[in-house]
Short mmCIF file of C-alpha atoms in Angstrom, two decimals:
data_model
loop_
_atom_site.label_atom_id
_atom_site.label_comp_id
_atom_site.label_asym_id
_atom_site.label_seq_id
_atom_site.Cartn_x
_atom_site.Cartn_y
_atom_site.Cartn_z
CA ALA M 1 -13.02 1.38 -187.73
CA ALA M 2 -13.94 5.16 -187.15
CA ALA M 3 -15.26 4.58 -183.66
CA ALA M 4 -12.00 2.66 -182.92
CA GLY M 5 -10.14 5.86 -183.86
CA VAL M 6 -9.31 5.30 -187.47
CA THR M 7 -9.19 8.50 -189.66
CA CYS M 8 -11.12 7.98 -192.73
CA LEU M 9 -10.37 10.35 -195.69
CA GLU M 10 -12.73 9.32 -198.45
CA GLU M 11 -12.14 10.36 -202.18
CA ALA M 12 -8.78 11.60 -201.18
CA GLU M 13 -6.35 11.96 -203.97
CA VAL M 14 -2.57 11.03 -203.36
CA ARG M 15 -0.44 12.22 -206.11
CA GLN M 16 3.22 11.81 -204.70
CA VAL M 17 4.63 8.82 -202.79
CA GLU M 18 8.17 9.16 -201.47
CA ARG M 19 10.50 7.44 -198.94
CA ARG M 20 12.00 10.10 -196.48
CA GLY M 21 13.75 9.57 -193.15
CA GLY M 22 13.03 6.02 -192.72
CA GLY M 23 9.59 6.49 -193.43
CA TRP M 24 7.08 7.31 -196.26
CA ARG M 25 5.67 10.83 -197.12
CA LEU M 26 2.44 11.25 -199.21
CA ALA M 27 1.19 14.36 -200.81
CA GLY M 28 -2.19 15.23 -202.34
CA SER M 29 -5.54 16.82 -201.56
CA TRP M 30 -8.70 16.21 -199.98
CA GLN M 31 -11.73 17.99 -200.03
CA GLY M 32 -9.97 20.90 -202.02
CA GLU M 33 -7.22 21.17 -199.46
CA PRO M 34 -3.74 20.06 -199.69
CA LEU M 35 -3.12 16.81 -197.96
CA ARG M 36 0.23 15.52 -196.65
CA LEU M 37 0.56 12.15 -194.54
CA ALA M 38 3.51 10.37 -193.08
CA ALA M 39 3.56 6.72 -192.30
CA ASP M 40 5.96 4.16 -191.38
CA LEU M 41 4.10 1.44 -193.33
CA LEU M 42 2.07 1.38 -196.39
CA LEU M 43 -0.83 -0.81 -197.35
CA ASP M 44 -2.34 -0.75 -200.85
CA ALA M 45 -6.10 -1.92 -200.86
CA SER M 46 -6.90 0.24 -203.84
CA GLY M 47 -7.30 -2.86 -206.15
CA GLY M 48 -5.89 -0.67 -208.93
CA GLY M 49 -2.19 -1.04 -208.52
CA PHE M 50 -1.59 2.58 -207.06
CA LEU M 51 1.50 1.61 -205.21
CA SER M 52 2.61 -0.53 -208.09
CA ARG M 53 2.69 2.48 -210.02
CA HIS M 54 4.43 4.85 -207.58
CA LEU M 55 7.07 2.44 -206.77
CA ALA M 56 7.47 1.34 -210.41
CA LEU M 57 7.13 -2.45 -209.61
CA PRO M 58 7.22 -4.87 -212.41
CA ALA M 59 4.45 -6.83 -213.80
CA ARG M 60 4.51 -10.39 -214.71
CA ALA M 61 2.92 -11.18 -218.11
CA ALA M 62 -0.37 -12.95 -217.61
CA GLY M 63 0.01 -15.17 -220.46
CA ASP M 64 -2.53 -16.09 -223.22
CA GLU M 65 -4.25 -18.97 -221.31
CA LEU M 66 -6.18 -16.55 -219.50
CA HIS M 67 -6.98 -13.68 -221.73
CA THR M 68 -10.57 -12.11 -221.18
CA SER M 69 -12.23 -8.75 -221.82
CA LEU M 70 -15.42 -7.55 -219.76
CA VAL M 71 -18.58 -5.49 -220.74
CA PHE M 72 -20.50 -4.94 -217.42
CA GLY M 73 -23.05 -2.57 -215.80
CA HIS M 74 -25.56 -2.25 -213.05
CA PHE M 75 -29.30 -2.47 -213.81
CA THR M 76 -32.52 -1.87 -212.24
CA GLY M 77 -35.97 -3.67 -213.37
CA ALA M 78 -34.22 -6.90 -214.35
CA GLY M 79 -36.55 -9.87 -214.31
CA ARG M 80 -35.98 -13.20 -212.98
CA PHE M 81 -34.15 -15.80 -215.29
CA THR M 82 -36.41 -18.76 -214.22
CA ASP M 83 -39.55 -16.46 -215.02
CA ALA M 84 -38.15 -15.88 -218.59
CA ALA M 85 -36.98 -19.63 -218.98
CA ALA M 86 -40.30 -21.14 -218.03
CA ALA M 87 -41.88 -18.33 -220.52
CA GLY M 88 -39.78 -19.85 -223.19
CA GLY M 89 -40.83 -23.61 -222.38
CA ALA M 90 -37.78 -24.58 -220.21
CA GLU M 91 -38.33 -26.92 -217.39
CA LEU M 92 -36.10 -26.25 -214.59
CA PRO M 93 -35.70 -28.48 -211.60
CA ALA M 94 -36.48 -27.25 -208.08
CA GLY M 95 -33.24 -26.65 -206.35
CA PRO M 96 -32.32 -26.74 -202.51
CA TYR M 97 -32.42 -23.05 -202.19
CA PRO M 98 -33.39 -20.07 -204.61
CA GLU M 99 -30.47 -20.07 -206.82
CA GLU M 100 -31.30 -16.32 -208.24
CA GLN M 101 -30.52 -15.00 -204.73
CA ALA M 102 -26.92 -16.09 -205.21
CA ALA M 103 -24.40 -15.29 -207.83
CA VAL M 104 -25.63 -16.80 -211.39
CA HIS M 105 -23.18 -17.91 -214.06
CA HIS M 106 -24.42 -18.62 -217.46
CA LEU M 107 -21.99 -20.38 -219.67
CA LEU M 108 -22.14 -19.04 -223.41
CA GLU M 109 -20.35 -19.49 -226.84
CA GLU M 110 -18.42 -16.03 -226.34
CA GLY M 111 -17.34 -16.94 -222.78
CA TRP M 112 -19.79 -16.51 -219.90
CA MET M 113 -22.04 -14.22 -217.97
CA TYR M 114 -22.34 -13.55 -214.32
CA VAL M 115 -25.44 -12.08 -212.73
CA LEU M 116 -25.35 -10.89 -209.07
CA PRO M 117 -28.62 -9.55 -207.73
CA PHE M 118 -28.65 -7.11 -204.31
CA ASP M 119 -31.48 -6.92 -201.95
CA HIS M 120 -32.35 -3.33 -202.79
CA GLY M 121 -33.21 -4.64 -206.58
CA THR M 122 -30.10 -3.56 -208.33
CA VAL M 123 -28.55 -6.34 -210.45
CA SER M 124 -24.65 -6.30 -211.24
CA ALA M 125 -24.22 -8.21 -214.55
CA GLY M 126 -21.32 -8.73 -216.95
CA PHE M 127 -20.15 -10.50 -220.11
CA VAL M 128 -16.68 -12.00 -219.85
CA LEU M 129 -15.40 -12.41 -223.04
CA ALA M 130 -12.67 -14.66 -224.72
CA THR M 131 -10.06 -12.94 -227.15
CA ALA M 132 -12.09 -13.76 -230.46
CA ALA M 133 -15.34 -12.69 -228.89
CA ALA M 134 -13.85 -9.56 -227.43
CA ARG M 135 -12.44 -8.62 -231.00
CA ARG M 136 -15.74 -8.93 -232.39
CA TRP M 137 -18.06 -7.39 -229.91
CA LEU M 138 -15.99 -4.85 -228.12
CA ALA M 139 -13.38 -3.72 -230.51
CA PRO M 140 -15.98 -2.27 -233.18
CA LEU M 141 -19.10 -1.13 -230.84
CA ALA M 142 -19.77 1.00 -228.04
CA PRO M 143 -20.28 -0.57 -224.69
CA GLU M 144 -23.95 -0.05 -224.86
CA ARG M 145 -24.36 -1.44 -228.15
CA ALA M 146 -22.00 -4.45 -227.34
CA TRP M 147 -24.25 -5.10 -224.33
CA GLU M 148 -27.61 -5.10 -226.43
CA GLU M 149 -26.03 -7.21 -229.18
CA LEU M 150 -24.57 -9.97 -226.67
CA LEU M 151 -28.06 -9.88 -224.93
CA GLY M 152 -29.69 -10.29 -228.25
CA ARG M 153 -28.07 -13.47 -229.19
CA TYR M 154 -29.82 -15.33 -226.05
CA PRO M 155 -33.47 -14.91 -226.12
CA THR M 156 -34.01 -15.79 -222.70
CA LEU M 157 -31.32 -13.48 -221.25
CA ALA M 158 -32.95 -10.82 -223.42
CA ALA M 159 -36.18 -11.35 -221.95
CA GLN M 160 -34.75 -11.01 -218.30
CA PHE M 161 -33.10 -8.00 -219.06
CA GLY M 162 -35.62 -6.54 -221.61
CA GLY M 163 -37.22 -4.16 -218.84
CA ALA M 164 -33.90 -3.17 -217.20
CA ARG M 165 -32.50 0.08 -217.00
CA PRO M 166 -28.79 0.80 -216.48
CA SER M 167 -27.96 2.68 -213.26
CA ARG M 168 -25.15 3.92 -215.10
CA PRO M 169 -23.74 3.25 -219.01
CA PRO M 170 -22.16 0.08 -219.27
CA GLY M 171 -18.35 -0.06 -219.19
CA VAL M 172 -15.57 -2.20 -220.65
CA VAL M 173 -12.54 -3.57 -219.22
CA PRO M 174 -10.08 -4.49 -222.14
CA ARG M 175 -8.18 -6.94 -220.29
CA LEU M 176 -9.14 -8.45 -216.74
CA GLN M 177 -5.93 -10.24 -215.78
CA ARG M 178 -2.95 -8.72 -214.31
CA ARG M 179 -0.27 -9.99 -211.91
CA GLY M 180 2.61 -8.36 -210.22
CA GLU M 181 6.00 -9.69 -209.35
CA GLN M 182 5.90 -8.64 -205.84
CA ALA M 183 3.40 -8.28 -203.37
CA ALA M 184 5.44 -6.72 -200.33
CA GLY M 185 8.57 -5.11 -199.14
CA GLY M 186 10.22 -4.15 -195.82
CA ASP M 187 7.78 -1.42 -195.33
CA TRP M 188 4.88 -1.95 -197.73
CA ALA M 189 2.42 -4.48 -198.92
CA LEU M 190 -0.29 -4.86 -201.43
CA LEU M 191 -3.66 -6.50 -200.73
CA PRO M 192 -4.51 -9.10 -203.08
CA HIS M 193 -6.43 -7.14 -205.74
CA ALA M 194 -3.60 -4.57 -205.78
CA PHE M 195 -1.36 -7.53 -206.60
CA CYS M 196 -3.41 -9.83 -208.86
CA PHE M 197 -6.53 -10.39 -210.62
CA TRP M 198 -7.39 -13.31 -212.78
CA SER M 199 -11.13 -13.70 -213.04
CA PRO M 200 -14.73 -13.01 -211.26
CA MET M 201 -15.28 -16.85 -211.98
CA PHE M 202 -15.12 -17.92 -208.40
CA SER M 203 -15.67 -14.79 -206.51
CA THR M 204 -12.39 -14.77 -204.77
CA GLY M 205 -11.81 -11.29 -204.26
CA ILE M 206 -13.54 -10.33 -200.73
CA ALA M 207 -12.58 -13.84 -199.13
CA TRP M 208 -9.11 -13.58 -200.30
CA SER M 209 -8.84 -9.79 -199.27
CA LEU M 210 -9.95 -10.56 -195.78
CA ILE M 211 -7.66 -13.16 -195.05
CA ALA M 212 -4.92 -11.00 -196.23
CA VAL M 213 -5.94 -8.29 -193.87
CA GLU M 214 -6.10 -10.71 -190.90
CA ARG M 215 -2.47 -11.62 -191.84
CA LEU M 216 -1.28 -8.01 -191.88
CA ALA M 217 -3.23 -7.29 -188.93
CA GLN M 218 -1.47 -10.07 -187.11
CA LEU M 219 2.26 -8.76 -188.24
CA VAL M 220 1.50 -5.15 -187.28
CA GLU M 221 0.14 -6.24 -183.72
CA SER M 222 3.00 -8.74 -182.95
CA ALA M 223 6.13 -7.42 -184.61
CA PRO M 224 8.48 -6.18 -182.02
CA ASP M 225 10.70 -4.12 -184.29
CA ARG M 226 11.09 -3.14 -188.04
CA GLN M 227 13.41 -6.06 -188.93
CA SER M 228 10.76 -8.62 -187.33
CA LEU M 229 8.00 -6.70 -189.37
CA ALA M 230 10.04 -6.97 -192.75
CA CYS M 231 10.42 -10.71 -192.12
CA GLY M 232 6.78 -11.14 -191.56
CA LEU M 233 5.94 -9.02 -194.78
CA ASP M 234 8.36 -11.28 -196.70
CA ARG M 235 6.40 -14.14 -195.79
CA TYR M 236 3.14 -12.67 -196.77
CA GLY M 237 4.30 -11.74 -199.87
CA ARG M 238 5.65 -15.09 -200.75
CA LEU M 239 2.26 -16.70 -199.66
CA LEU M 240 0.26 -14.17 -201.82
CA ALA M 241 2.52 -15.31 -204.87
CA ARG M 242 2.05 -18.84 -204.20
CA GLU M 243 -1.83 -18.29 -203.89
CA ALA M 244 -2.29 -16.31 -207.04
CA ASP M 245 -0.14 -19.10 -208.82
CA HIS M 246 -3.00 -21.57 -207.23
CA LEU M 247 -5.79 -19.42 -208.42
CA HIS M 248 -4.52 -19.15 -211.86
CA ARG M 249 -4.65 -22.99 -212.23
CA LEU M 250 -8.25 -22.95 -210.69
CA VAL M 251 -9.51 -20.36 -213.15
CA ALA M 252 -7.31 -21.55 -216.21
CA GLY M 253 -9.17 -25.06 -215.75
CA ALA M 254 -12.56 -23.69 -215.63
CA TYR M 255 -11.97 -21.51 -218.63
CA LEU M 256 -10.68 -24.48 -220.61
CA ALA M 257 -13.44 -26.64 -219.52
CA ALA M 258 -16.34 -23.92 -219.98
CA LEU M 259 -15.38 -23.13 -223.48
CA ARG M 260 -15.69 -26.83 -224.38
CA ASP M 261 -17.94 -28.94 -222.44
CA PHE M 262 -20.28 -28.34 -219.62
CA ASP M 263 -19.78 -31.56 -218.14
CA LEU M 264 -16.27 -30.98 -217.87
CA PHE M 265 -16.96 -27.63 -216.37
CA ALA M 266 -19.15 -29.04 -213.61
CA ALA M 267 -16.73 -31.65 -212.62
CA TRP M 268 -13.87 -29.24 -212.68
CA SER M 269 -15.82 -26.94 -210.42
CA ASP M 270 -16.08 -29.63 -207.73
CA LEU M 271 -12.30 -28.81 -206.87
CA TYR M 272 -13.20 -25.25 -206.00
CA PHE M 273 -16.12 -26.16 -203.78
CA ALA M 274 -14.29 -28.85 -201.99
CA ALA M 275 -11.27 -26.40 -201.16
CA ALA M 276 -13.89 -23.66 -200.03
CA SER M 277 -16.20 -25.95 -197.95
CA PHE M 278 -13.11 -27.68 -196.32
CA ALA M 279 -11.51 -24.53 -195.25
CA GLU M 280 -14.64 -22.91 -193.95
CA ILE M 281 -15.91 -26.10 -191.90
CA ARG M 282 -12.64 -27.04 -190.40
CA GLN M 283 -12.05 -23.42 -189.22
CA ARG M 284 -15.41 -23.23 -187.66
CA LEU M 285 -15.14 -26.73 -185.81
CA CYS M 286 -11.48 -26.27 -184.82
CA PRO M 287 -11.31 -22.66 -183.75
CA GLU M 288 -8.09 -23.60 -181.69
CA GLY M 289 -6.21 -23.48 -184.96
CA GLY M 290 -6.30 -19.34 -183.93
CA GLU M 291 -4.12 -17.08 -185.64
CA ALA M 292 -2.46 -19.90 -187.87
CA TRP M 293 -5.50 -20.29 -189.68
CA ALA M 294 -4.79 -17.04 -191.81
CA TRP M 295 -1.56 -18.30 -192.88
CA GLU M 296 -2.99 -21.55 -194.29
CA GLY M 297 -2.89 -21.06 -198.24
CA PHE M 298 -6.31 -19.68 -199.71
CA LEU M 299 -8.30 -22.42 -201.35
CA GLY M 300 -6.06 -25.14 -200.63
CA ALA M 301 -2.84 -23.15 -202.33
CA THR M 302 -0.52 -24.76 -199.46
CA ASP M 303 -2.65 -28.04 -198.96
CA PRO M 304 -0.49 -30.87 -200.25
CA LEU M 305 -3.46 -32.64 -201.26
CA LEU M 306 -5.62 -30.01 -202.95
CA ALA M 307 -2.74 -28.36 -204.65
CA VAL M 308 -1.72 -31.37 -206.07
CA ALA M 309 -5.26 -32.56 -206.96
CA VAL M 310 -5.57 -29.00 -209.09
CA GLU M 311 -2.24 -29.56 -210.71
CA ARG M 312 -2.89 -33.34 -211.80
CA THR M 313 -6.31 -32.54 -212.93
CA LEU M 314 -5.73 -29.44 -214.94
CA ALA M 315 -2.76 -31.58 -216.71
CA GLU M 316 -5.46 -34.38 -217.24
CA LEU M 317 -7.96 -31.60 -218.53
CA ARG M 318 -5.62 -30.10 -221.06
CA GLY M 319 -4.98 -33.53 -222.64
CA LEU M 320 -8.48 -34.23 -222.86
CA CYS M 321 -9.37 -31.00 -224.38
CA GLY M 322 -7.05 -31.64 -227.41
CA GLY M 323 -9.68 -33.92 -228.78
CA ALA M 324 -13.26 -34.06 -228.53
CA PRO M 325 -14.13 -35.91 -225.26
CA ASP M 326 -16.89 -38.62 -225.46
CA GLU M 327 -19.28 -39.60 -222.76
CA GLU M 328 -16.80 -42.09 -221.32
CA ALA M 329 -14.20 -39.67 -221.13
CA ARG M 330 -16.49 -37.31 -219.23
CA ARG M 331 -17.29 -39.94 -216.90
CA ARG M 332 -13.61 -40.89 -216.18
CA PHE M 333 -12.66 -37.23 -215.73
CA ALA M 334 -15.36 -36.75 -213.11
CA ALA M 335 -14.43 -39.90 -211.35
CA GLY M 336 -11.03 -38.84 -211.18
CA VAL M 337 -12.05 -35.41 -209.58
CA ARG M 338 -14.36 -37.46 -207.14
CA ARG M 339 -11.21 -39.56 -206.11
CA ARG M 340 -8.94 -36.79 -205.72
CA ILE M 341 -11.17 -34.60 -203.64
CA ALA M 342 -12.44 -37.60 -201.41
CA PRO M 343 -10.30 -36.78 -198.34
CA ARG M 344 -11.33 -33.29 -198.15
CA ASN M 345 -14.98 -33.71 -199.48
CA VAL M 346 -17.00 -32.61 -196.40
CA ALA M 347 -20.17 -31.54 -198.37
CA GLY M 348 -21.13 -34.60 -200.40
CA LEU M 349 -19.74 -32.98 -203.64
CA ALA M 350 -19.26 -34.97 -207.01
CA ASP M 351 -22.13 -37.17 -206.29
CA PRO M 352 -23.98 -38.20 -209.53
CA ALA M 353 -27.22 -38.64 -207.51
CA ARG M 354 -27.42 -35.07 -206.37
CA ASN M 355 -27.82 -34.10 -210.10
CA ARG M 356 -25.50 -30.99 -209.36
CA LEU M 357 -28.10 -29.60 -206.68
CA TYR M 358 -26.37 -29.65 -203.25
CA PRO M 359 -28.46 -28.76 -200.12
CA VAL M 360 -26.87 -28.29 -196.70
CA ASP M 361 -25.93 -31.87 -195.91
CA LEU M 362 -24.00 -32.75 -192.66
CA GLY M 363 -24.18 -36.52 -193.60
CA PRO M 364 -20.84 -36.85 -195.31
CA LEU M 365 -19.19 -34.99 -192.38
CA ILE M 366 -20.69 -37.10 -189.72
CA ARG M 367 -19.91 -40.22 -191.49
CA HIS M 368 -16.34 -38.96 -192.07
CA PRO M 369 -15.12 -36.93 -188.99
CA HIS M 370 -11.39 -37.83 -189.55
CA ARG M 371 -11.47 -35.62 -192.68
CA VAL M 372 -11.20 -32.47 -190.50
CA GLY M 373 -9.01 -34.15 -187.92
CA LEU M 374 -11.89 -35.26 -185.40
CA SER M 375 -13.39 -38.14 -183.71
CA ALA M 376 -17.01 -38.87 -184.00
CA GLY M 377 -17.46 -38.02 -180.40
CA GLU M 378 -15.52 -34.69 -180.88
CA LEU M 379 -17.34 -33.89 -184.11
CA ARG M 380 -21.07 -34.07 -182.53
CA ARG M 381 -19.86 -32.02 -179.57
CA ARG M 382 -18.59 -29.32 -182.01
CA LEU M 383 -21.68 -29.27 -184.33
CA HIS M 384 -23.06 -26.47 -182.90
CA ARG M 385 -20.16 -24.28 -183.90
CA LEU M 386 -21.40 -24.53 -187.72
CA ARG M 387 -24.47 -22.36 -186.25
CA GLY M 388 -21.48 -19.54 -185.04
CA THR M 389 -22.74 -20.49 -181.33
CA GLU M 390 -20.39 -21.48 -178.43
CA THR M 391 -22.73 -23.73 -176.82
CA GLY M 392 -24.99 -26.45 -178.20
#
């Protein structure tokens, strides 16, 4: 961005925002000197609700269905979970790729834990705690002590992190969930994380933010006047609100299942993976969608099939979790998910024979090219695009 002429003012502090003369005036400081800026359009990419506070935008209650807290940190010297598990006598089947080089999720009695390894050896990890667990572990204890005691409840995790050292003291977020009422106005807009955040469960942050940046870039480049830009921003805001509601359902179902039954959670997760893989493969194979791709609802939010599949499956899950699901109920639930995602299933998901271990497999896509709107011949001529190349 700097090479393109963008001025970057890192660590600037903006303390005042006001409308003036048909635009915006911002005041603060940068590197110890006064800072004053003028702008026609404000975009909040802070992730912390900066513009919402300054404009006094109303917030929407996140509700009790999603109410989680977080104790987290960055660590060096953490071991490998597979090594710790093997030392404890566990037998883990070999997967199609090294799982620990990706995001690892552990479902726990208190909620769940994420472990994110970076290439330079640092690990980001956190416990996402349901309300009752947060009251027990976070309210009376300092973050460092809460982290240690939670680890101590799970011997394999304790062994994995036994030699780890925090890069900085662990921290706490008392409430993860937040949602605004409005994502954009005539001359301002919030990026997704400044507008809404539900959970790190499906790692939606970067992807959702990038698609929003693409939308806003299109609006700024193409709007011939302020009125057209305002109309575009209204469309942007309404779409973000729709996506936020869709993501709420996706995360709510995951939490509802995770706290009760791993089989239900695994089946529910296929809804997310089907939406993500379908969107990515279709956009790679069909680039003629062009700028319109950015305005398709994130993770199937505007897809009549996927959006309805999430709604109906969540209703079914709520009914199922009202009691104690038996093995037959779990099988019926998984079969229902498999049936609902079938028209968008380009990755061979929900296949019991896979034992939940999925390699890269183009077979389902080649057998069902119509799922991405192509004939068999068109698909074969375009398969090279999955490698990011323009020619076969």
